[in-house]
Amino acid sequence: MLHNSISKPKQSIQLNNWFLQGKDIINSEKRIKHLKEVFGDEESFKKLDPEKVVYSVQSYLPVKEGTPGGLYFGTTTIQPGKVGNEYFMTRGHFHANLDRGEYYWGVQGEGMLILMDKNRNTWGEIMSPGSLHYIGVNIAHRVANMGSTALIFGACWPSDAGHNYEETEQKGFSSRLVEINHKPQLIDSELPLWKKQ
Ligand code: PAN
Ligand code: ZN
C-alpha cells in the first residue's frame, strides 16, 4: 500500500442478506448429489432431485490457506427442506487444525447450530437473526435450517484452521436434528426410530 494513500474497499456486504460482492469473492454450492453421506434416510434421499441446491457458500479468503494469523469470512445460505424428517444442513466439519475456533452469527431465518466435541457429545444452539455463536476449539460444527425460508448465517474463521470433513463423514455426528411431532429434536444417530416418525 502506498504511504498516505486512501482507497475504497474492494469488497462489500449487502446488509439485508449479507451477500458478499467485489473482488475475489468465491461462490460455491452443494446440491443433493454432493451430500450422499450426510443425511440418514437413504430412501427419502434417493427420491429427491439430485440437482436441487441445498446450500451455497460465499467466501472471502484474502490470504493463502494455512497462513497463521489471517482471517477468512463467509456467508452461508441453506435452503428450506428436509430429507425424510431431517432438516437440510451443511456437511459439518472439525477444523483440520483442531485448536482453531470460529464465530457464526444468524442473519436470516431459523436454524440450529449443531456442535459435537471429541467425546462425541452433541448439542444444539438455536440460530436466529442476530444470534452470535462462538465455536470453541476441538468442536465439529454444522447448521440445519429448521424454518420454511432460507437460513443465512455469517462466519469468520482463522486462515490456518483448515477443514476436516473425513471424520464427520465417516463416523457422522452422534445425533441428528429431526422433526418429530412438528418439533425439532436431537436424536441419537444410532436410533433407527427417527426415520419412522
Ligand atoms: C463455514 C462452513 C460453511 C459450509 O464457512 O464451511 O458454512 O459448511 P461445510 O464447510 O461444513 O460444508 C465454516 O465453518 N468454515 O470454517
Ligand atoms: Zn468451520
PDB file of C-alpha atoms in Angstrom, residues 16-189:
ATOM      1  CA  ASN A  16     -30.044  -7.125   4.427  1.00  0.00           C
ATOM      2  CA  ASN A  17     -28.807 -10.579   3.431  1.00  0.00           C
ATOM      3  CA  TRP A  18     -25.003 -10.472   3.926  1.00  0.00           C
ATOM      4  CA  PHE A  19     -24.477 -11.114   0.236  1.00  0.00           C
ATOM      5  CA  LEU A  20     -20.791 -10.526  -0.499  1.00  0.00           C
ATOM      6  CA  GLN A  21     -19.734  -8.597  -3.572  1.00  0.00           C
ATOM      7  CA  GLY A  22     -16.471  -7.465  -5.071  1.00  0.00           C
ATOM      8  CA  LYS A  23     -13.013  -8.716  -5.894  1.00  0.00           C
ATOM      9  CA  ASP A  24     -12.057 -12.341  -5.154  1.00  0.00           C
ATOM     10  CA  ILE A  25     -15.372 -13.426  -3.621  1.00  0.00           C
ATOM     11  CA  ILE A  26     -15.667 -17.181  -4.148  1.00  0.00           C
ATOM     12  CA  ASN A  27     -19.088 -18.771  -4.678  1.00  0.00           C
ATOM     13  CA  SER A  28     -19.765 -22.475  -4.224  1.00  0.00           C
ATOM     14  CA  GLU A  29     -22.821 -24.613  -3.821  1.00  0.00           C
ATOM     15  CA  LYS A  30     -23.750 -28.023  -2.538  1.00  0.00           C
ATOM     16  CA  ARG A  31     -26.528 -29.918  -4.253  1.00  0.00           C
ATOM     17  CA  ILE A  32     -28.322 -33.083  -3.140  1.00  0.00           C
ATOM     18  CA  LYS A  33     -25.921 -35.149  -5.315  1.00  0.00           C
ATOM     19  CA  HIS A  34     -22.930 -33.828  -3.307  1.00  0.00           C
ATOM     20  CA  LEU A  35     -24.385 -34.811   0.073  1.00  0.00           C
ATOM     21  CA  LYS A  36     -24.806 -38.570  -0.182  1.00  0.00           C
ATOM     22  CA  GLU A  37     -23.196 -39.478   3.122  1.00  0.00           C
ATOM     23  CA  VAL A  38     -24.701 -36.612   5.077  1.00  0.00           C
ATOM     24  CA  PHE A  39     -28.350 -37.487   5.636  1.00  0.00           C
ATOM     25  CA  GLY A  40     -29.614 -40.540   7.485  1.00  0.00           C
ATOM     26  CA  ASP A  41     -32.684 -41.537   5.492  1.00  0.00           C
ATOM     27  CA  GLU A  42     -31.397 -43.168   2.316  1.00  0.00           C
ATOM     28  CA  GLU A  43     -34.793 -43.930   0.801  1.00  0.00           C
ATOM     29  CA  SER A  44     -36.041 -40.363   1.127  1.00  0.00           C
ATOM     30  CA  PHE A  45     -32.665 -39.096  -0.152  1.00  0.00           C
ATOM     31  CA  LYS A  46     -32.967 -41.125  -3.380  1.00  0.00           C
ATOM     32  CA  LYS A  47     -36.367 -39.592  -4.123  1.00  0.00           C
ATOM     33  CA  LEU A  48     -35.004 -36.024  -4.195  1.00  0.00           C
ATOM     34  CA  ASP A  49     -33.812 -34.223  -7.333  1.00  0.00           C
ATOM     35  CA  PRO A  50     -30.004 -34.697  -7.326  1.00  0.00           C
ATOM     36  CA  GLU A  51     -29.607 -31.190  -8.797  1.00  0.00           C
ATOM     37  CA  LYS A  52     -31.526 -29.448  -6.033  1.00  0.00           C
ATOM     38  CA  VAL A  53     -29.336 -26.877  -4.271  1.00  0.00           C
ATOM     39  CA  VAL A  54     -29.195 -27.468  -0.505  1.00  0.00           C
ATOM     40  CA  TYR A  55     -26.791 -24.674   0.426  1.00  0.00           C
ATOM     41  CA  SER A  56     -24.432 -22.135  -1.059  1.00  0.00           C
ATOM     42  CA  VAL A  57     -21.357 -20.519   0.433  1.00  0.00           C
ATOM     43  CA  GLN A  58     -19.722 -17.222  -0.415  1.00  0.00           C
ATOM     44  CA  SER A  59     -16.271 -16.734   0.970  1.00  0.00           C
ATOM     45  CA  TYR A  60     -13.526 -14.169   1.016  1.00  0.00           C
ATOM     46  CA  LEU A  61     -10.090 -15.685   1.593  1.00  0.00           C
ATOM     47  CA  PRO A  62      -7.702 -12.725   1.421  1.00  0.00           C
ATOM     48  CA  VAL A  63      -4.575 -14.687   2.354  1.00  0.00           C
ATOM     49  CA  LYS A  64      -3.214 -18.093   1.316  1.00  0.00           C
ATOM     50  CA  GLU A  65      -4.825 -21.078   3.077  1.00  0.00           C
ATOM     51  CA  GLY A  66      -2.668 -22.016   6.067  1.00  0.00           C
ATOM     52  CA  THR A  67      -1.351 -18.516   6.739  1.00  0.00           C
ATOM     53  CA  PRO A  68      -1.044 -18.104  10.517  1.00  0.00           C
ATOM     54  CA  GLY A  69      -2.825 -15.060  11.944  1.00  0.00           C
ATOM     55  CA  GLY A  70      -5.089 -14.344   8.960  1.00  0.00           C
ATOM     56  CA  LEU A  71      -8.881 -14.397   8.959  1.00  0.00           C
ATOM     57  CA  TYR A  72     -11.444 -15.708   6.499  1.00  0.00           C
ATOM     58  CA  PHE A  73     -15.009 -14.542   6.107  1.00  0.00           C
ATOM     59  CA  GLY A  74     -18.103 -16.235   4.663  1.00  0.00           C
ATOM     60  CA  THR A  75     -21.864 -16.176   4.189  1.00  0.00           C
ATOM     61  CA  THR A  76     -23.791 -19.459   4.010  1.00  0.00           C
ATOM     62  CA  THR A  77     -27.371 -19.762   2.733  1.00  0.00           C
ATOM     63  CA  ILE A  78     -29.244 -23.011   3.444  1.00  0.00           C
ATOM     64  CA  GLN A  79     -32.466 -23.609   1.542  1.00  0.00           C
ATOM     65  CA  PRO A  80     -35.525 -24.834   3.431  1.00  0.00           C
ATOM     66  CA  GLY A  81     -36.257 -28.542   3.072  1.00  0.00           C
ATOM     67  CA  LYS A  82     -35.894 -31.968   4.596  1.00  0.00           C
ATOM     68  CA  VAL A  83     -34.590 -35.412   3.728  1.00  0.00           C
ATOM     69  CA  GLY A  84     -37.299 -37.521   5.340  1.00  0.00           C
ATOM     70  CA  ASN A  85     -37.605 -35.897   8.762  1.00  0.00           C
ATOM     71  CA  GLU A  86     -34.080 -34.473   8.819  1.00  0.00           C
ATOM     72  CA  TYR A  87     -33.624 -30.784   8.036  1.00  0.00           C
ATOM     73  CA  PHE A  88     -31.403 -29.583   5.195  1.00  0.00           C
ATOM     74  CA  MET A  89     -27.993 -28.836   6.690  1.00  0.00           C
ATOM     75  CA  THR A  90     -24.328 -28.264   5.935  1.00  0.00           C
ATOM     76  CA  ARG A  91     -21.863 -31.185   5.764  1.00  0.00           C
ATOM     77  CA  GLY A  92     -20.187 -30.127   9.004  1.00  0.00           C
ATOM     78  CA  HIS A  93     -16.544 -30.482   9.958  1.00  0.00           C
ATOM     79  CA  PHE A  94     -13.836 -30.291  12.594  1.00  0.00           C
ATOM     80  CA  HIS A  95     -11.094 -27.853  11.741  1.00  0.00           C
ATOM     81  CA  ALA A  96      -8.002 -29.682  10.482  1.00  0.00           C
ATOM     82  CA  ASN A  97      -6.025 -27.626  12.947  1.00  0.00           C
ATOM     83  CA  LEU A  98      -8.107 -28.649  15.937  1.00  0.00           C
ATOM     84  CA  ASP A  99      -7.223 -25.700  18.132  1.00  0.00           C
ATOM     85  CA  ARG A 100      -8.841 -23.115  15.874  1.00  0.00           C
ATOM     86  CA  GLY A 101     -12.202 -21.622  16.814  1.00  0.00           C
ATOM     87  CA  GLU A 102     -14.757 -19.728  14.748  1.00  0.00           C
ATOM     88  CA  TYR A 103     -17.643 -17.262  15.001  1.00  0.00           C
ATOM     89  CA  TYR A 104     -21.033 -17.862  13.392  1.00  0.00           C
ATOM     90  CA  TRP A 105     -23.940 -15.416  13.560  1.00  0.00           C
ATOM     91  CA  GLY A 106     -27.529 -15.615  12.409  1.00  0.00           C
ATOM     92  CA  VAL A 107     -28.626 -13.219   9.642  1.00  0.00           C
ATOM     93  CA  GLN A 108     -31.984 -14.505   8.427  1.00  0.00           C
ATOM     94  CA  GLY A 109     -34.299 -17.453   9.115  1.00  0.00           C
ATOM     95  CA  GLU A 110     -34.466 -20.034  11.876  1.00  0.00           C
ATOM     96  CA  GLY A 111     -31.813 -22.669  12.316  1.00  0.00           C
ATOM     97  CA  MET A 112     -29.830 -24.827  14.662  1.00  0.00           C
ATOM     98  CA  LEU A 113     -26.078 -24.839  15.090  1.00  0.00           C
ATOM     99  CA  ILE A 114     -25.177 -28.443  15.890  1.00  0.00           C
ATOM    100  CA  LEU A 115     -21.937 -28.890  17.814  1.00  0.00           C
ATOM    101  CA  MET A 116     -20.043 -32.070  18.736  1.00  0.00           C
ATOM    102  CA  ASP A 117     -16.940 -32.405  20.885  1.00  0.00           C
ATOM    103  CA  LYS A 118     -14.203 -35.024  20.563  1.00  0.00           C
ATOM    104  CA  ASN A 119     -16.030 -37.310  23.048  1.00  0.00           C
ATOM    105  CA  ARG A 120     -18.952 -37.280  20.618  1.00  0.00           C
ATOM    106  CA  ASN A 121     -21.231 -35.278  22.905  1.00  0.00           C
ATOM    107  CA  THR A 122     -23.584 -33.340  20.621  1.00  0.00           C
ATOM    108  CA  TRP A 123     -25.698 -30.279  21.453  1.00  0.00           C
ATOM    109  CA  GLY A 124     -27.552 -27.510  19.653  1.00  0.00           C
ATOM    110  CA  GLU A 125     -27.766 -23.720  19.748  1.00  0.00           C
ATOM    111  CA  ILE A 126     -30.773 -22.040  18.197  1.00  0.00           C
ATOM    112  CA  MET A 127     -29.775 -19.678  15.398  1.00  0.00           C
ATOM    113  CA  SER A 128     -31.952 -16.660  14.586  1.00  0.00           C
ATOM    114  CA  PRO A 129     -31.331 -13.168  13.165  1.00  0.00           C
ATOM    115  CA  GLY A 130     -28.705 -11.548  15.391  1.00  0.00           C
ATOM    116  CA  SER A 131     -27.720 -14.659  17.365  1.00  0.00           C
ATOM    117  CA  LEU A 132     -23.979 -14.922  17.958  1.00  0.00           C
ATOM    118  CA  HIS A 133     -22.209 -18.266  18.284  1.00  0.00           C
ATOM    119  CA  TYR A 134     -18.669 -18.821  19.417  1.00  0.00           C
ATOM    120  CA  ILE A 135     -17.464 -22.233  18.274  1.00  0.00           C
ATOM    121  CA  GLY A 136     -14.662 -23.272  20.574  1.00  0.00           C
ATOM    122  CA  VAL A 137     -11.630 -25.344  19.639  1.00  0.00           C
ATOM    123  CA  ASN A 138     -11.968 -29.111  19.100  1.00  0.00           C
ATOM    124  CA  ILE A 139     -15.633 -28.850  18.184  1.00  0.00           C
ATOM    125  CA  ALA A 140     -17.287 -30.099  14.995  1.00  0.00           C
ATOM    126  CA  HIS A 141     -19.946 -27.751  13.662  1.00  0.00           C
ATOM    127  CA  ARG A 142     -22.815 -27.811  11.192  1.00  0.00           C
ATOM    128  CA  VAL A 143     -26.002 -25.807  10.720  1.00  0.00           C
ATOM    129  CA  ALA A 144     -29.523 -27.028   9.910  1.00  0.00           C
ATOM    130  CA  ASN A 145     -32.362 -24.907   8.530  1.00  0.00           C
ATOM    131  CA  MET A 146     -35.443 -25.526  10.697  1.00  0.00           C
ATOM    132  CA  GLY A 147     -37.627 -22.910   9.017  1.00  0.00           C
ATOM    133  CA  SER A 148     -39.658 -22.538   5.847  1.00  0.00           C
ATOM    134  CA  THR A 149     -37.482 -19.750   4.381  1.00  0.00           C
ATOM    135  CA  ALA A 150     -33.773 -19.630   3.503  1.00  0.00           C
ATOM    136  CA  LEU A 151     -31.451 -19.574   6.507  1.00  0.00           C
ATOM    137  CA  ILE A 152     -28.498 -17.195   6.176  1.00  0.00           C
ATOM    138  CA  PHE A 153     -25.548 -17.032   8.562  1.00  0.00           C
ATOM    139  CA  GLY A 154     -22.169 -15.344   8.610  1.00  0.00           C
ATOM    140  CA  ALA A 155     -18.858 -16.914   9.644  1.00  0.00           C
ATOM    141  CA  CYS A 156     -15.343 -15.795  10.479  1.00  0.00           C
ATOM    142  CA  TRP A 157     -12.520 -18.299  10.970  1.00  0.00           C
ATOM    143  CA  PRO A 158      -8.710 -18.389  11.021  1.00  0.00           C
ATOM    144  CA  SER A 159      -6.913 -18.836   7.712  1.00  0.00           C
ATOM    145  CA  ASP A 160      -4.906 -21.718   9.192  1.00  0.00           C
ATOM    146  CA  ALA A 161      -7.952 -23.628  10.503  1.00  0.00           C
ATOM    147  CA  GLY A 162      -8.386 -25.943   7.509  1.00  0.00           C
ATOM    148  CA  HIS A 163     -11.317 -28.347   7.233  1.00  0.00           C
ATOM    149  CA  ASN A 164     -11.510 -31.998   8.203  1.00  0.00           C
ATOM    150  CA  TYR A 165     -14.620 -33.481   6.582  1.00  0.00           C
ATOM    151  CA  GLU A 166     -13.434 -37.086   6.748  1.00  0.00           C
ATOM    152  CA  GLU A 167     -14.064 -37.690  10.419  1.00  0.00           C
ATOM    153  CA  THR A 168     -17.595 -36.291  10.419  1.00  0.00           C
ATOM    154  CA  GLU A 169     -18.408 -38.030   7.137  1.00  0.00           C
ATOM    155  CA  GLN A 170     -17.117 -41.455   8.168  1.00  0.00           C
ATOM    156  CA  LYS A 171     -18.460 -41.517  11.723  1.00  0.00           C
ATOM    157  CA  GLY A 172     -21.198 -38.893  11.344  1.00  0.00           C
ATOM    158  CA  PHE A 173     -22.304 -36.655  14.186  1.00  0.00           C
ATOM    159  CA  SER A 174     -23.586 -38.654  17.157  1.00  0.00           C
ATOM    160  CA  SER A 175     -27.035 -37.005  16.883  1.00  0.00           C
ATOM    161  CA  ARG A 176     -29.304 -35.872  14.090  1.00  0.00           C
ATOM    162  CA  LEU A 177     -31.724 -32.957  14.088  1.00  0.00           C
ATOM    163  CA  VAL A 178     -35.117 -34.278  13.016  1.00  0.00           C
ATOM    164  CA  GLU A 179     -38.667 -33.041  13.133  1.00  0.00           C
ATOM    165  CA  ILE A 180     -40.896 -35.134  15.374  1.00  0.00           C
ATOM    166  CA  ASN A 181     -44.481 -34.042  16.061  1.00  0.00           C
ATOM    167  CA  HIS A 182     -43.731 -30.708  14.337  1.00  0.00           C
ATOM    168  CA  LYS A 183     -40.843 -30.013  16.722  1.00  0.00           C
ATOM    169  CA  PRO A 184     -37.082 -30.109  16.070  1.00  0.00           C
ATOM    170  CA  GLN A 185     -35.329 -32.665  18.266  1.00  0.00           C
ATOM    171  CA  LEU A 186     -31.796 -34.015  18.532  1.00  0.00           C
ATOM    172  CA  ILE A 187     -31.947 -37.798  18.410  1.00  0.00           C
ATOM    173  CA  ASP A 188     -29.054 -40.265  18.757  1.00  0.00           C
ATOM    174  CA  SER A 189     -27.926 -41.189  15.244  1.00  0.00           C
TER     175      SER A 189
END
